[in-house]
Amino acid sequence: MHHYKLVIFDWDGTLMDSVDRIVFSMQASAIALSLEPPCYQQAKQIIGLSLPKAIKTLFPSLHEAQIQQFTEQYKHQYVEVNTTPTPLFNDALELLVNLKKENKLLAVATGKARAGLQRVWQASDTEHFFHASRCADESISKPDPDMINSLLKELNIQKHEAVMIGDTSFDLEMAQRAGVDSIGVTYGVHDNEVLSKFQPRAIVDSLAELHQLLLNTAVKL
């Protein structure tokens, strides 16, 4: 897989171990607004969508004003109340360093809002690795291919020169709809069975395995 010029990463559940904090913040937001909180698995399954779309999926009866209220409550819970650590996954930094050494273009396509991505970039000191990014509040939510299509256009990359890395069906469906290759990772949100439905080039169980796949020319798919 040495031929890709552009590697597009999802963020939550792919590079950063933030699933628990997202789930707990979603549950706390529901309780604060006197709604029945989703169970852990229910809340986990919507990670990757834009926040309004995720809220609408979990609480389909809410109208727009309530969704906006929930959005503000979630931001409060995630940023100011919840203290669950959100470290980079083991081997994430090494992977980014070595991809950069190989002169790969790196990008992020995330369900986070721009302010959220900037905050975690600053906390993890990783912004300098990435040539471009797309966030949910400035693009159409996954699994629409808008994020990938606009990244390809900005970076002047052809579809066959790019690969999308993600831990959810939303990431892989987005790639499939954009006509680019994808690699699924199972250590985040969705498992092998769910990810395989979108015909990724590979599915890996760790970032170490992904590192070998992307940078070791001896690995063949």
XYZ file of C-alpha atoms in Angstrom:
221
model
C 0.000 0.000 0.000
C 3.029 2.211 -0.461
C 1.532 3.979 -3.478
C -0.974 6.272 -1.722
C -0.061 9.957 -1.824
C -2.792 11.054 0.594
C -3.801 9.340 3.840
C -7.046 10.673 5.338
C -7.674 9.867 8.994
C -10.810 9.936 11.033
C -9.996 11.310 14.493
C -12.130 9.930 17.361
C -11.628 6.193 17.755
C -8.952 6.118 15.044
C -6.104 8.335 16.262
C -7.491 9.438 19.637
C -8.949 7.254 22.381
C -11.958 9.490 23.040
C -14.894 7.085 22.756
C -15.639 6.901 26.496
C -15.611 10.671 26.921
C -17.999 11.118 23.991
C -20.389 8.464 25.305
C -20.354 9.732 28.896
C -20.899 13.323 27.724
C -23.827 12.256 25.550
C -25.419 10.397 28.458
C -24.875 13.282 30.885
C -26.375 15.736 28.401
C -29.529 13.655 28.121
C -29.880 13.487 31.901
C -29.337 17.252 32.228
C -32.181 17.825 29.760
C -34.513 15.304 31.457
C -34.263 12.809 28.598
C -33.792 9.059 28.885
C -30.038 8.567 28.428
C -28.914 6.098 25.773
C -27.052 3.014 26.933
C -23.313 2.850 26.301
C -23.610 0.822 23.094
C -26.348 3.044 21.668
C -24.340 6.197 22.264
C -21.169 4.594 20.950
C -22.744 3.663 17.623
C -23.341 7.286 16.558
C -19.712 8.385 16.956
C -18.463 9.745 13.653
C -21.638 11.559 12.670
C -21.951 15.313 13.013
C -23.257 16.206 16.472
C -26.727 17.354 15.296
C -27.124 14.210 13.183
C -25.961 12.023 16.080
C -28.454 13.664 18.447
C -31.266 13.285 15.923
C -30.383 9.601 15.507
C -30.516 8.952 19.252
C -33.508 11.212 19.924
C -35.614 11.277 16.732
C -38.546 13.099 18.370
C -36.550 16.242 19.199
C -37.277 19.360 17.160
C -34.591 21.746 15.921
C -34.586 24.036 18.962
C -34.182 21.036 21.276
C -31.360 19.652 19.132
C -29.582 22.993 19.419
C -30.101 22.964 23.192
C -28.714 19.424 23.376
C -25.746 20.459 21.229
C -24.828 23.248 23.627
C -25.263 20.973 26.635
C -23.042 18.323 25.053
C -20.281 20.842 24.375
C -20.489 21.970 27.997
C -20.291 18.391 29.270
C -17.438 17.350 26.962
C -15.247 20.425 27.386
C -15.962 21.677 30.900
C -17.430 18.849 32.982
C -16.158 15.459 31.856
C -12.574 14.660 32.798
C -12.175 11.262 31.103
C -8.682 11.247 29.527
C -8.480 11.306 25.718
C -4.917 10.291 24.828
C -3.660 9.454 21.388
C -3.697 5.708 20.857
C -0.413 3.891 21.326
C 1.657 4.085 18.123
C -0.405 6.968 16.669
C 2.382 9.522 16.975
C 4.986 7.158 15.534
C 2.715 6.440 12.572
C 2.213 10.140 11.832
C 5.939 10.851 12.132
C 6.882 8.051 9.756
C 4.192 8.873 7.201
C 5.468 12.443 7.173
C 9.033 11.173 6.668
C 7.772 9.294 3.607
C 6.398 12.592 2.252
C 2.794 11.448 2.456
C 0.093 14.084 2.500
C -1.992 13.698 5.663
C -5.522 14.936 6.289
C -8.327 14.594 8.825
C -12.025 14.067 8.094
C -13.884 14.169 11.395
C -17.297 14.377 12.982
C -15.860 16.986 15.347
C -16.608 20.658 14.915
C -13.683 22.869 13.911
C -13.273 24.240 17.438
C -13.149 20.699 18.808
C -10.501 19.561 16.354
C -8.378 22.642 17.028
C -8.645 21.987 20.759
C -7.438 18.378 20.534
C -4.762 19.290 18.004
C -3.400 21.844 20.446
C -3.586 19.413 23.364
C -1.812 16.642 21.433
C 0.560 18.922 19.471
C -0.316 17.174 16.201
C -1.714 19.899 13.938
C 1.620 20.293 12.148
C 1.364 16.781 10.706
C -1.719 17.556 8.629
C -1.944 19.347 5.312
C -5.738 19.760 5.361
C -8.827 18.861 7.366
C -12.601 18.801 7.166
C -14.953 19.084 10.140
C -18.633 18.353 10.584
C -19.701 21.972 11.053
C -18.239 23.035 7.702
C -19.113 19.988 5.588
C -21.970 17.580 5.014
C -21.907 14.895 7.713
C -20.491 11.458 7.072
C -21.303 9.169 5.333
C -21.833 11.741 2.572
C -18.620 11.894 0.457
C -18.393 15.702 0.677
C -15.436 15.768 3.093
C -13.290 13.458 0.983
C -14.237 15.076 -2.311
C -13.307 18.536 -1.059
C -9.995 17.287 0.374
C -9.087 15.693 -2.957
C -9.875 18.937 -4.743
C -7.910 21.105 -2.303
C -4.828 18.879 -2.389
C -5.054 18.087 -6.116
C -5.117 14.333 -5.522
C -6.786 11.727 -7.725
C -9.150 9.211 -6.144
C -6.815 6.258 -6.690
C -4.037 8.145 -4.875
C -5.946 8.444 -1.572
C -6.984 6.135 1.251
C -9.403 6.748 4.135
C -8.627 5.288 7.577
C -11.499 4.953 10.041
C -13.125 2.974 12.820
C -16.783 3.343 11.829
C -19.119 2.336 9.048
C -19.639 6.064 8.413
C -15.952 6.479 7.508
C -15.874 3.494 5.187
C -19.205 4.263 3.535
C -18.008 7.827 2.943
C -14.901 6.460 1.227
C -16.923 3.983 -0.808
C -19.282 6.720 -1.993
C -16.320 8.957 -2.857
C -14.680 6.175 -4.854
C -11.506 5.970 -2.764
C -9.912 3.032 -0.971
C -10.392 2.570 2.747
C -8.883 0.698 5.681
C -10.987 -0.134 8.713
C -9.654 -0.283 12.269
C -11.387 -2.435 14.879
C -10.026 -0.899 18.102
C -12.478 2.033 17.988
C -16.262 1.899 17.530
C -17.359 -0.706 14.976
C -16.214 -4.297 14.665
C -14.934 -6.332 11.737
C -18.385 -7.555 10.743
C -19.791 -4.029 10.427
C -16.726 -2.577 8.702
C -16.424 -5.388 6.162
C -19.807 -4.487 4.641
C -18.171 -1.493 2.947
C -15.428 -3.469 1.212
C -12.313 -1.850 2.689
C -8.958 -2.831 1.221
C -8.022 -4.133 4.670
C -9.181 -4.254 8.284
C -6.587 -4.017 11.063
C -6.762 -4.526 14.811
C -4.053 -2.068 15.882
C -2.140 1.009 14.794
C 1.023 -1.088 14.734
C -0.608 -3.288 12.101
C -1.745 -0.203 10.189
C 1.811 1.163 10.326
C 3.148 -1.992 8.700
C 0.405 -1.975 6.097
C 0.978 1.631 5.026
C 4.764 1.800 5.214
C 6.158 -1.687 4.669
C 6.458 -2.312 0.941
C 6.660 -6.043 1.615
C 3.019 -6.062 2.678
C 0.697 -6.907 -0.200
C -3.089 -6.789 -0.315
